[in-house]
Coordinates of C-alpha atoms and ligand atoms in Angstrom, one line a residue:
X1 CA 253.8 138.3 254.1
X2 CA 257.3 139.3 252.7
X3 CA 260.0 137.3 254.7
X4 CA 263.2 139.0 253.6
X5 CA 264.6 135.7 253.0
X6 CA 266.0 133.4 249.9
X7 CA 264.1 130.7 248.1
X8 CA 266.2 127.5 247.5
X9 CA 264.2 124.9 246.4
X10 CA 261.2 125.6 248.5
X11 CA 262.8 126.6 251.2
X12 CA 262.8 130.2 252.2
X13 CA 266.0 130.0 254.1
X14 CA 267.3 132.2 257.1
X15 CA 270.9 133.4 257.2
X16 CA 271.3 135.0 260.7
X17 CA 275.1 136.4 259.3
X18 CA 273.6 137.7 256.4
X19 CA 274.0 141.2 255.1
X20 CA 271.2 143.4 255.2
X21 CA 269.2 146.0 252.8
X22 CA 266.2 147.5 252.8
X23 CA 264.0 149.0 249.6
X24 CA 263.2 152.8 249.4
X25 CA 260.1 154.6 249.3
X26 CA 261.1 156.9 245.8
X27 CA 258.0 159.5 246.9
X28 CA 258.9 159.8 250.5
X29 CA 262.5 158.7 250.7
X30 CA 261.6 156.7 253.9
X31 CA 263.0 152.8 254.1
X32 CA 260.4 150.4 253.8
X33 CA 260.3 148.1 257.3
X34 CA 261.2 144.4 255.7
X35 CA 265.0 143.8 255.7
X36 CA 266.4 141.4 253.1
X37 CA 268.9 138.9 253.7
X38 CA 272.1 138.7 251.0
X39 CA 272.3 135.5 249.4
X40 CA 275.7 134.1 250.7
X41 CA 277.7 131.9 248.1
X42 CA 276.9 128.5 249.8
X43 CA 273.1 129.5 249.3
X44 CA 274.4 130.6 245.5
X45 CA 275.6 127.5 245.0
X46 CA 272.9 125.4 246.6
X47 CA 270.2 127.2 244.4
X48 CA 272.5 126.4 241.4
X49 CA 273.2 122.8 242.0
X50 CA 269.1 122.5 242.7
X51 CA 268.4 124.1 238.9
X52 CA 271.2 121.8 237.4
X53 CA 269.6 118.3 239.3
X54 CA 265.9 119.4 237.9
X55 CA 266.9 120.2 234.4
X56 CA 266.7 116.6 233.3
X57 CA 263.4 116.6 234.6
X58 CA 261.7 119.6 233.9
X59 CA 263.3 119.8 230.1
X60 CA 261.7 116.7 229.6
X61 CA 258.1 117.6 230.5
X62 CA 255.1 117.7 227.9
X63 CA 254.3 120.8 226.8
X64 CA 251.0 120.5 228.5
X65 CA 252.9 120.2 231.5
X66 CA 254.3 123.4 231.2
X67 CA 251.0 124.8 230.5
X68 CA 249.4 124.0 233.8
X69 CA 252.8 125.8 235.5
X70 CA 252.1 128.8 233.6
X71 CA 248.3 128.8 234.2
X72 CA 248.9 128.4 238.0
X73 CA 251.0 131.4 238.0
X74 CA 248.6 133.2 236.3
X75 CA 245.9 132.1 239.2
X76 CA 248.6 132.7 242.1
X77 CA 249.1 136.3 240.8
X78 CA 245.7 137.4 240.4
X79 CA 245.1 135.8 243.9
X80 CA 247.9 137.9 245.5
X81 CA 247.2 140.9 243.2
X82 CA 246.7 143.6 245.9
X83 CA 249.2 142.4 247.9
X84 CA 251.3 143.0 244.7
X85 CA 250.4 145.9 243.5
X86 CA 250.8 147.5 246.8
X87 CA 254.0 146.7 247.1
X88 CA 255.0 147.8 243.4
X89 CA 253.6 151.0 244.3
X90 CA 255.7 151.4 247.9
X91 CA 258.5 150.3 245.9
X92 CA 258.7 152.2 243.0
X93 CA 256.3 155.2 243.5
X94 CA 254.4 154.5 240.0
X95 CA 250.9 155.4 239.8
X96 CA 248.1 153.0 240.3
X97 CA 247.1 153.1 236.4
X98 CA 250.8 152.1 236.0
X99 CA 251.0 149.2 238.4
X100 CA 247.6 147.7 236.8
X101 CA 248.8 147.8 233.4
X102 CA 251.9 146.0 234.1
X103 CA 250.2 143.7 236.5
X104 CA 248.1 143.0 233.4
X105 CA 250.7 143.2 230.6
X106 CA 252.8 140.4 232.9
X107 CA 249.3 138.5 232.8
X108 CA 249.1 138.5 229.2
X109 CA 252.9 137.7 228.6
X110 CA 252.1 134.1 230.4
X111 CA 248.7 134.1 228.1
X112 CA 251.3 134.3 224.9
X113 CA 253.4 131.6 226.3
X114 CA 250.6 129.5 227.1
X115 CA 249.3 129.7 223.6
X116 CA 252.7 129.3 222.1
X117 CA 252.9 126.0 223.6
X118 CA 249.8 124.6 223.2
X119 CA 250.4 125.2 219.5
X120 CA 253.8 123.5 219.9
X121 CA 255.4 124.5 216.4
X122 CA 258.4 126.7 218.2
X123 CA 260.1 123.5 218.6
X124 CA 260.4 123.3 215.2
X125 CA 260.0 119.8 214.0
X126 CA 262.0 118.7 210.8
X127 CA 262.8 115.6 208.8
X128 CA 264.7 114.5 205.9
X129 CA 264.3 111.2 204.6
X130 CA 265.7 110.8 201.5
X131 CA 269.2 110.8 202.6
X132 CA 270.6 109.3 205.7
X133 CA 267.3 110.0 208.0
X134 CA 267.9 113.2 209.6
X135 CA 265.5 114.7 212.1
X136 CA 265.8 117.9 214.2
X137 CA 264.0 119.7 217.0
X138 CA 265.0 122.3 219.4
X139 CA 266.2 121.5 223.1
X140 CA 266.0 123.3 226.6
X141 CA 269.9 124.7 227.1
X142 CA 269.8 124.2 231.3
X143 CA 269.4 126.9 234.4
X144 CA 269.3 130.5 233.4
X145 CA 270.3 133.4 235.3
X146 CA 267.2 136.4 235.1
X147 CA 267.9 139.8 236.3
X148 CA 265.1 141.7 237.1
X149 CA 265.2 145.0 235.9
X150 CA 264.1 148.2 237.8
X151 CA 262.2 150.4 235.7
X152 CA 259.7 147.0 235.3
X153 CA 259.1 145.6 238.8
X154 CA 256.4 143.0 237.1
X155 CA 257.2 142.9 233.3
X156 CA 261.0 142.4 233.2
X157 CA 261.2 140.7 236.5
X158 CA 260.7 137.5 238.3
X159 CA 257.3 136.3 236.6
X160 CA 258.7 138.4 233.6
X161 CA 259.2 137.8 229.9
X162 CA 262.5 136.3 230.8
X163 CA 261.5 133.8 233.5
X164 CA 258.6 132.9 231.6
X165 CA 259.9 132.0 228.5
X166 CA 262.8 130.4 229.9
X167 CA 260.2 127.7 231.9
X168 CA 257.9 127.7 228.4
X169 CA 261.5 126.2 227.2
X170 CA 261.9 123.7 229.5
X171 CA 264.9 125.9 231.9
X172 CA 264.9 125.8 235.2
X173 CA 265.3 129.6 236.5
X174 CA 267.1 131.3 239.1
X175 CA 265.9 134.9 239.7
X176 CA 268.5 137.6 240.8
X177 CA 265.7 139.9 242.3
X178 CA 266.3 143.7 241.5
X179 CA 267.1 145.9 245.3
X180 CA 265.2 148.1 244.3
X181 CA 262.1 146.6 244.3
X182 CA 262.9 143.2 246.6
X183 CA 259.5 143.0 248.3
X184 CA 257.9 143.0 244.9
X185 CA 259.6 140.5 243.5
X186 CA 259.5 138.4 246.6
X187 CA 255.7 138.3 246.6
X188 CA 256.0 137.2 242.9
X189 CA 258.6 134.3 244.0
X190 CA 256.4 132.9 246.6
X191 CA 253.3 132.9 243.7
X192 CA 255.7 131.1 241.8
X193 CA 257.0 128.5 244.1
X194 CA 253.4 128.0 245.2
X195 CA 252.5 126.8 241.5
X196 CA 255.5 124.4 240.8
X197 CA 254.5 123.0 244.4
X198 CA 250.8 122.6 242.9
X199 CA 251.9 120.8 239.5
X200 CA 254.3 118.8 241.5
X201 CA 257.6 120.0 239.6
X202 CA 260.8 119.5 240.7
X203 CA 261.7 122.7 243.5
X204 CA 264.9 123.2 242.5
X205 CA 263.4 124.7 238.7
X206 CA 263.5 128.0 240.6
X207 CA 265.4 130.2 243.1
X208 CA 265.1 133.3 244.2
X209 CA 268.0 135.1 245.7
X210 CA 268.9 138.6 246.6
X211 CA 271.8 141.0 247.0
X212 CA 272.8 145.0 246.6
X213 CA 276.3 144.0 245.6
X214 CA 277.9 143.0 242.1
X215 CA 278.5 139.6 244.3
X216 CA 275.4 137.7 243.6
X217 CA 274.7 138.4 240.2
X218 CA 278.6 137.6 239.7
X219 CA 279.0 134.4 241.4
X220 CA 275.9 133.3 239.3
X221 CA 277.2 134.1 236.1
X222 CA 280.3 132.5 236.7
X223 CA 278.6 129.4 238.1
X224 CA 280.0 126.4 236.0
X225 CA 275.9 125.0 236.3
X226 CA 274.7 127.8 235.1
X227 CA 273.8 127.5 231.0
X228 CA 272.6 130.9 229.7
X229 CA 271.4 134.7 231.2
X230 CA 269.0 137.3 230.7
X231 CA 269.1 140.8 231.7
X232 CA 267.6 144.2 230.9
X233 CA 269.6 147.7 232.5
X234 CA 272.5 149.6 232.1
X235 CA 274.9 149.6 229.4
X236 CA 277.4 149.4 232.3
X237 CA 276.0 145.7 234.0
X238 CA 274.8 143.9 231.2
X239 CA 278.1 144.3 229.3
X240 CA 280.0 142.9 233.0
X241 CA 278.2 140.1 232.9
X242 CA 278.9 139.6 229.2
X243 CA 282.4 139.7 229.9
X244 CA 282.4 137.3 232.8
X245 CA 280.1 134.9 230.8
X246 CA 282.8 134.6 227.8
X247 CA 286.0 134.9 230.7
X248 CA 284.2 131.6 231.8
X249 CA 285.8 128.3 230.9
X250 CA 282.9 127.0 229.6
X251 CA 281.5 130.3 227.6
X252 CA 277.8 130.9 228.0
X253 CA 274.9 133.3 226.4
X254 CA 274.3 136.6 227.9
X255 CA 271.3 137.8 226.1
X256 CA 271.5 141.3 227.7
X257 CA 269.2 144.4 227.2
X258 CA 271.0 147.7 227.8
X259 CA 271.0 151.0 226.6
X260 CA 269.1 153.2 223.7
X261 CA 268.6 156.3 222.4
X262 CA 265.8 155.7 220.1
X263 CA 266.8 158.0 217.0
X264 CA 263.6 159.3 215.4
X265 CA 264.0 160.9 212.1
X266 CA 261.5 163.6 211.1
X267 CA 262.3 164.5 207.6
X268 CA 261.6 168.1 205.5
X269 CA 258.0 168.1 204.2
X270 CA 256.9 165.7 207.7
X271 CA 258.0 168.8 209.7
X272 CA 256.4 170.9 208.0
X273 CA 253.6 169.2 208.0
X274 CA 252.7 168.1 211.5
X275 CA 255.5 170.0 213.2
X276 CA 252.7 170.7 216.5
X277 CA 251.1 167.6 216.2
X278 CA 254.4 166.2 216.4
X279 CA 255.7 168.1 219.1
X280 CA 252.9 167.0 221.9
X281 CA 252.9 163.3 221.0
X282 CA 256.8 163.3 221.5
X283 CA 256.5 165.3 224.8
X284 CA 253.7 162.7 226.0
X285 CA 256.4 159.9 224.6
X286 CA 259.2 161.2 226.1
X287 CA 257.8 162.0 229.6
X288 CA 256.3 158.6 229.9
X289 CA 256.7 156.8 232.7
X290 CA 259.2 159.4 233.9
X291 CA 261.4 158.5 231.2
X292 CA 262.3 155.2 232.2
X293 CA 261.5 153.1 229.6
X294 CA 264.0 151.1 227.2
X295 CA 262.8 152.7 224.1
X296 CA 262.3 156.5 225.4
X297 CA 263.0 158.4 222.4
X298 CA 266.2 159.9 223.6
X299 CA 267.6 161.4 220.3
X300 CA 265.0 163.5 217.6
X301 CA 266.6 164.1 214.4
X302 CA 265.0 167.0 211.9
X303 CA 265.3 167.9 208.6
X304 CA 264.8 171.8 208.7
X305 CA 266.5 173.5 205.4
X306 CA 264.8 176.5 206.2
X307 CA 266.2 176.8 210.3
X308 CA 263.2 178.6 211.0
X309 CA 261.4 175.3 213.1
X310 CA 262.3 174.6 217.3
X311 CA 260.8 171.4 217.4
X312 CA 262.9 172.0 220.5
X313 CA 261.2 174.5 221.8
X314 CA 258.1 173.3 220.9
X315 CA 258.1 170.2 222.4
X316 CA 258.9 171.6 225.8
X317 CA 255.6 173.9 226.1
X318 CA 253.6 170.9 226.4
X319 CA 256.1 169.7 229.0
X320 CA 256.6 172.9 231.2
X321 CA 253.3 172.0 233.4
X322 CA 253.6 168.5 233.3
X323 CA 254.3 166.8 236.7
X324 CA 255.6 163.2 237.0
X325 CA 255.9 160.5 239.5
X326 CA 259.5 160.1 240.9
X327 CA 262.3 158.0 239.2
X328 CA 261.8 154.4 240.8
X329 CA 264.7 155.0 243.2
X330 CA 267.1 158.0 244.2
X331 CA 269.8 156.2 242.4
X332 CA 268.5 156.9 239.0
X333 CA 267.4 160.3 239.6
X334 CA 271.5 161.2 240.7
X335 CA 272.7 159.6 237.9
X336 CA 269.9 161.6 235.4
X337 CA 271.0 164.8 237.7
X338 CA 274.4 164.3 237.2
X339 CA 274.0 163.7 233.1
X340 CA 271.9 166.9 232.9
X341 CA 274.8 168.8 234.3
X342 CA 277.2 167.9 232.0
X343 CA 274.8 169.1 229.0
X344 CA 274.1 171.8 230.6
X345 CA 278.3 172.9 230.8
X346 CA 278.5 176.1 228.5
X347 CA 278.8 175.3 224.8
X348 CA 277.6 171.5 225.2
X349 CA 274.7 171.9 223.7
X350 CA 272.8 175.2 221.6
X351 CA 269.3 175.2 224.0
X352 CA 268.3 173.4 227.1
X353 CA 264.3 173.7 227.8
X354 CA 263.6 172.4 231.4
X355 CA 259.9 172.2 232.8
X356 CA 258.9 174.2 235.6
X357 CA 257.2 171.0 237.4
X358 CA 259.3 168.4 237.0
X359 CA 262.3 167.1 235.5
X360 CA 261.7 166.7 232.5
X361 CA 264.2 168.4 229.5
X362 CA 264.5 169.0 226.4
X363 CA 267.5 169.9 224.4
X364 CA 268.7 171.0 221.2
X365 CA 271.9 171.6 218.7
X366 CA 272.8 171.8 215.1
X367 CA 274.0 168.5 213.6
X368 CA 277.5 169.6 212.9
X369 CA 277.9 170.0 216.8
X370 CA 276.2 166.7 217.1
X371 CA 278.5 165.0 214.7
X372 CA 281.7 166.2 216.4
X373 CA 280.8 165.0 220.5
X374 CA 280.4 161.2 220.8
X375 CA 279.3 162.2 224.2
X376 CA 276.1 163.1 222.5
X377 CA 275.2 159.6 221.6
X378 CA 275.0 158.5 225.1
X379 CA 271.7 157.4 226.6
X380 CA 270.3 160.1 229.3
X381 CA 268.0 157.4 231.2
X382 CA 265.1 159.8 232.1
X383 CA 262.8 161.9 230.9
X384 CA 265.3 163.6 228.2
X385 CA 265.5 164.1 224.8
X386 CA 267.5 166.0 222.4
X387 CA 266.8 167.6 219.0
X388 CA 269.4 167.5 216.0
X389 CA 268.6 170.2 213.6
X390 CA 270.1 168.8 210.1
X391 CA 270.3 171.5 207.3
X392 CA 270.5 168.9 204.3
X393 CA 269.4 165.9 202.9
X394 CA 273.4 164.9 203.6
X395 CA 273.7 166.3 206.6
X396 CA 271.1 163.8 208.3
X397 CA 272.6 160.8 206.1
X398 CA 275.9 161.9 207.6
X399 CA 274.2 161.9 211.3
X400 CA 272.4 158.0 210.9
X401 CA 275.6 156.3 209.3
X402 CA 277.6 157.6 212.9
X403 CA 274.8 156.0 215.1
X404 CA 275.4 152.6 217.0
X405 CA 272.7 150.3 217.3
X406 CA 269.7 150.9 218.6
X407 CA 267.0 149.0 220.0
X408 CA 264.4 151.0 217.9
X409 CA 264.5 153.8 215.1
X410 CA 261.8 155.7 213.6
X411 CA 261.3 157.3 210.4
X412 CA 258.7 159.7 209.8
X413 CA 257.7 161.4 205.7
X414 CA 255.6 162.3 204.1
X415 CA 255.3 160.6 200.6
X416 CA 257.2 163.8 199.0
X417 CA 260.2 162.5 201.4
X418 CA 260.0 159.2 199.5
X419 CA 263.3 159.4 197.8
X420 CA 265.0 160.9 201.7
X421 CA 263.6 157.6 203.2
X422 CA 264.5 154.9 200.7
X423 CA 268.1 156.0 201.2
X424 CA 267.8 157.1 205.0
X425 CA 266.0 152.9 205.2
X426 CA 268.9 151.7 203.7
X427 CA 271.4 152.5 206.4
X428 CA 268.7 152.2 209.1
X429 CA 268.4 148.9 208.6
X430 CA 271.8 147.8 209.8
X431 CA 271.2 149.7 213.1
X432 CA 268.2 148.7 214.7
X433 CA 265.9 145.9 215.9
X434 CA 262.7 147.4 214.5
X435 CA 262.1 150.5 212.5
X436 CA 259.0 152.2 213.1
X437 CA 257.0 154.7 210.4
X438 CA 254.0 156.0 212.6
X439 CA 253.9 157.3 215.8
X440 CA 256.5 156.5 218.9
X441 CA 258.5 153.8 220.0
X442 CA 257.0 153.7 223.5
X443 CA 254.3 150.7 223.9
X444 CA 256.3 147.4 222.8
X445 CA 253.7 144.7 221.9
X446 CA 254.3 141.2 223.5
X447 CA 253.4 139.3 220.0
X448 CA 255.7 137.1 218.3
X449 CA 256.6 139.4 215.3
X450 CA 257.6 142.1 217.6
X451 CA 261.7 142.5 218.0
X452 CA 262.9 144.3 221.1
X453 CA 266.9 144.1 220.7
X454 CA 269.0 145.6 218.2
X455 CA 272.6 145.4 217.2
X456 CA 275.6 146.3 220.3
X457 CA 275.6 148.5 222.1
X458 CA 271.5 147.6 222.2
X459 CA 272.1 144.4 222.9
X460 CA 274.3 141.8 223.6
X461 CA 273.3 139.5 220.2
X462 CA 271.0 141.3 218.2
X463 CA 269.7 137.8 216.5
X464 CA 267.4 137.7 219.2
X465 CA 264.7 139.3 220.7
X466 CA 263.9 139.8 224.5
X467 CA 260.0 140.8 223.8
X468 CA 257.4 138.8 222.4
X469 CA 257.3 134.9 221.9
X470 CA 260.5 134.2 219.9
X471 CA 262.1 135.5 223.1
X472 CA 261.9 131.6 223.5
X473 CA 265.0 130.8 221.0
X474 CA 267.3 132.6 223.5
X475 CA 266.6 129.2 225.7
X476 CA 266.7 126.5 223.1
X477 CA 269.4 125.0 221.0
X478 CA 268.9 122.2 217.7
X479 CA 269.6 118.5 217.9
X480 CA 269.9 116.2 215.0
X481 CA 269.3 112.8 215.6
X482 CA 270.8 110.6 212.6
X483 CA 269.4 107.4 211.6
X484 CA 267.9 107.0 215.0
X485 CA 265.3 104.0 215.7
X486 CA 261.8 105.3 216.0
X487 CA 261.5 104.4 219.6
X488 CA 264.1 106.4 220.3
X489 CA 263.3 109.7 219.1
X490 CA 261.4 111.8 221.3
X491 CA 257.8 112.0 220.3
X492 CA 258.1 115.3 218.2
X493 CA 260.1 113.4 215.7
X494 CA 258.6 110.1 215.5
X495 CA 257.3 108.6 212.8
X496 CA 253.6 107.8 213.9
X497 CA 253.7 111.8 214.9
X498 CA 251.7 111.5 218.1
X499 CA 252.2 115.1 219.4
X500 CA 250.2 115.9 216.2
X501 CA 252.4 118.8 215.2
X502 CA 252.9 120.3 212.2
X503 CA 256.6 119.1 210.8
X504 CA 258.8 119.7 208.0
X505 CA 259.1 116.6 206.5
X506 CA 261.6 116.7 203.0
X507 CA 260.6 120.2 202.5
X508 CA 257.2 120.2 202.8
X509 CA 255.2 121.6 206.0
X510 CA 252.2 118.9 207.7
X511 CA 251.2 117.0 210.6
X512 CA 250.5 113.5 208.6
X513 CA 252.3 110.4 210.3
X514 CA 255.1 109.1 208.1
Ligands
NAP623 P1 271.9 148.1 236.5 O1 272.9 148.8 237.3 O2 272.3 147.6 235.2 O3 271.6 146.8 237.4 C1 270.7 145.8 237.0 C2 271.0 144.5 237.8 O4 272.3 144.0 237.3 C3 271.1 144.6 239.3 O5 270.6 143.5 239.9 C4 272.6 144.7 239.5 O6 273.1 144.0 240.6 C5 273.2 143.9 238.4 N1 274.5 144.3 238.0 C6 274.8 145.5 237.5 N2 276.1 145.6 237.2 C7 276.7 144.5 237.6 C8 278.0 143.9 237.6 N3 279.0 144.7 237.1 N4 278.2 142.7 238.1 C9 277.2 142.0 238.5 N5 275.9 142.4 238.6 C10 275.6 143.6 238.1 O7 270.6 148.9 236.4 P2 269.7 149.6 237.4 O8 270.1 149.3 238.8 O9 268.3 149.3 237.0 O10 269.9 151.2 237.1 C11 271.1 151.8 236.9 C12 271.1 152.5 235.6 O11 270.8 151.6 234.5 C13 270.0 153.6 235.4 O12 270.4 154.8 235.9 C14 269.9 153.6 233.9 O13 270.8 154.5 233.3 C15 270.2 152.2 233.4 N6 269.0 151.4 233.1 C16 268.7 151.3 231.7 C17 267.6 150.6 231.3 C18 267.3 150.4 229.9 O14 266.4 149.7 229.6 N7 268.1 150.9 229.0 C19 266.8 149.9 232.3 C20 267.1 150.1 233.6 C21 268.2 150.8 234.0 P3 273.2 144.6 242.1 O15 271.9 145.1 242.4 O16 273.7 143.5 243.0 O17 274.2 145.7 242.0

């Protein structure tokens, strides 16, 4: 049952003077009946002192410890799984196929991180002996702040990739649930609580607190306790709570997640080419999951010499019929609304293609338009996407050196494009967090060679990625111990190498005992 009420170290705590909100029903507009309390700043402050107390604790425990947490997560959601799901769904309106495969996809994240540290390495282990004795490892940095992020009620929320790698670290978490879908990520809390209860954890390792005002999420980043923050939505937030982080007087990370536009490139012979085929995988691309997805290709670029292809056109006859769910809360769909409106203003853009069924839009204009309204650059969260119709090889050189960075960008040639690519790769390079040359940027792999954050406005530190198991390093920092006694060093590093990991040792990479 959802409570409507704050997790402080175990504690679901009532707050009779508490202000109120309820989640939304996107499909029917109706309120859902469960009314969540505000976390007030003594209950901030409480849940922050409770992270800072455990830290010692939980950054200390074996890797095996943190193994059974994540396992018993797992369990706790697949016991609660219909619960869950069918709150998800009352929440955000996504379809049942949608709510499974997140369910899942938040299943295997915790899989990845189990794995991760059962194999240990991430740590990384080095020594240097023929010197003074030098020997490094990688530490826990203390409480994070995760927001979860609305257009992933599962994924990128409270028993998200955030949360979870932050506790495969050794950080205690405390979880700003998303308003929109509160209920959701309640259910997930109580899973989670359940499971640190079960492996007898300190309670304070995780809070859960709510709030539909800038307050909350404020007050936390500003927290003096608080040691590092992850966070995945608008351009708007993540860069606010960037600039509170560094107005702090102790500065802290904010590893945030905000807008994209996706560029993909389509160069001459490419359109030529596959110019239908094309055309319905980037309406399936663009349309999915109503748009609202981080890497929504947002911005098609086209080499067309000839001006005789509408990809534009094109792509919106396979959207015309289509019909979608709603956008996971009213909020979104205004602010899409609102965007659409201002493209559509007379001489914004050359064509505007809207389906029949649903929202969905496609738009197009030359390149030397593009090139002179900045406005054009700016992510249209939804299911939106706009074609650039380059004339020249120059012209579409011209268009990537003005882009920002970008979470992803594609590149798509044929091999008699070769020459195009090599100096199109070149510049791409510095703009984006992964570069793609098959298909569409949708479907991000949890693995740990994926990258899922590019260079500002992307992201907030484009060194590091928010998807996949390297999302880890966000959490960790290096310590050097120098000339420390054996029995000091923690068991990663000591000489007899009982953890049996693999170690750097003066250059070299094995597990043998020194
Ligand atoms: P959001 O406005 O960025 O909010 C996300 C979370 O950050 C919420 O919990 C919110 O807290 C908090 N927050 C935002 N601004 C803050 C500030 N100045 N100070 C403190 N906390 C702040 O994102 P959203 O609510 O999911 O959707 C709004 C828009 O964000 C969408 O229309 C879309 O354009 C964009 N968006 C982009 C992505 C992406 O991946 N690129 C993903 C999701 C959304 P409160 O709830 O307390 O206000």
């Amino acid at each position: 049952m959802i409570s409507g009420k704050n997790l402080i170290e175990g504690k679901w705590e009532h707050n009779s003077n508490a202000e109120q909100f309820q989640t939304v029903n996107p499909k029917t507009n109706e309120s859902l009946s469960v009314a969540y309390q505000q976390a007030s700043t003594d209950q901030i402050d409480l849940a922050v002192n409770a992270a800072s107390e455990s830290f010692d604790f939980f950054g200390s425990t074996t890797f095996n410890e943190r193994v059974f947490l994540l396992e018993s997560i797992q369990e706790g959601m697949h016991s609660y799984k219909s619960e869950i799901i069918a709150t998800y769904r009352a929440e955000s309106a996504l379809p049942d196929g949608r709510a499974n495969g997140e369910f899942q996809r938040t299943i295997d994240q915790i899989q990845s991180f189990i794995q991760l540290l059962n194999e240990g390495s991430f740590i990384a282990a080095s020594i240097y002996t023929k010197g003074p004795d030098l020997r490094k490892m990688f530490y826990p940095i203390g409480p994070i702040v995760v927001f979860g992020a609305s257009n992933f009620p599962l994924a990128f929320s409270t028993a998200g990739g955030d949360t979870i790698s932050a506790f495969a670290a050794g950080c205690p978490v405390i979880v700003k649930a998303h308003p929109y879908h509160a209920g959701t990520s309640e259910l997930v809390a109580q899973v989670i609580i359940k499971a640190i209860k079960k492996c007898n954890l300190p309670l304070g390792i995780f809070s859960h607190l709510g709030g539909k005002s800038h307050g909350v999420g404020s007050l936390l980043v500003s927290h003096p306790l608080i040691k590092g923050v992850g966070f995945t939505g608008s351009f708007s937030g993540g860069k606010a709570l960037y600039d509170l982080a560094q107005k702090r007087n102790e500065p802290i990370p904010v590893f945030a997640e905000m807008g994209s536009i996706n560029p993909i490139f389509i160069l001459e012979n490419k359109l030529k080419k596959d110019c239908s085929v094309l055309a319905e995988d980037l309406a399936q691309s663009v349309t999915l999951g109503t748009g609202q997805f981080c890497t929504n290709p947002g911005l098609i670029v086209i080499c067309d010499p000839s001006g005789t292809i509408n990809l534009a056109k094109k792509i919106s006859e396979s959207i015309t019929d289509l019909e979608l769910p709603p956008m996971v809360h009213s909020n979104i769909q205004k602010q899409y609304d609102k965007q659409l409106a201002t493209l559509k203003r007379k001489d914004k853009l050359d064509a505007l293609y809207s389906s029949e069924s649903c929202s969905a839009t496609i738009g197009s204009v030359k390149a030397s338009k593009f090139l002179n309204d900045h406005s054009l650059t700016e992510e249209v969260f939804g299911p939106f996407s706009l074609v650039v119709e380059c004339s020249s090889t120059d012209e579409i050189l011209k268009l990537a050196a003005s882009l920002e960075g970008q979470l992803t960008i594609t590149l798509l040639g044929e091999t008699s494009d070769q020459q195009v690519s090599k100096k199109l790769l070149s510049l791409l390079k510095t703009k984006a967090g992964r570069i793609l040359f098959h298909g569409v940027p949708t479907g991000v792999a949890v693995i740990q060679t994926m990258q899922h954050g590019g260079p500002y406005p992307a992201s907030t530190d484009s060194r590091f990625t928010s998807v996949g198991t390297d999302s880890i390093y966000r959490w960790l920092r290096p310590v050097a111990f120098q000339d420390c006694p054996n029995d000091l060093l923690p068991d990663a590093l000591k000489n007899e190498n009982p953890l049996k990991l693999e170690r750097k040792v003066d250059g070299k990479m094995n597990s043998a005992a020194l």
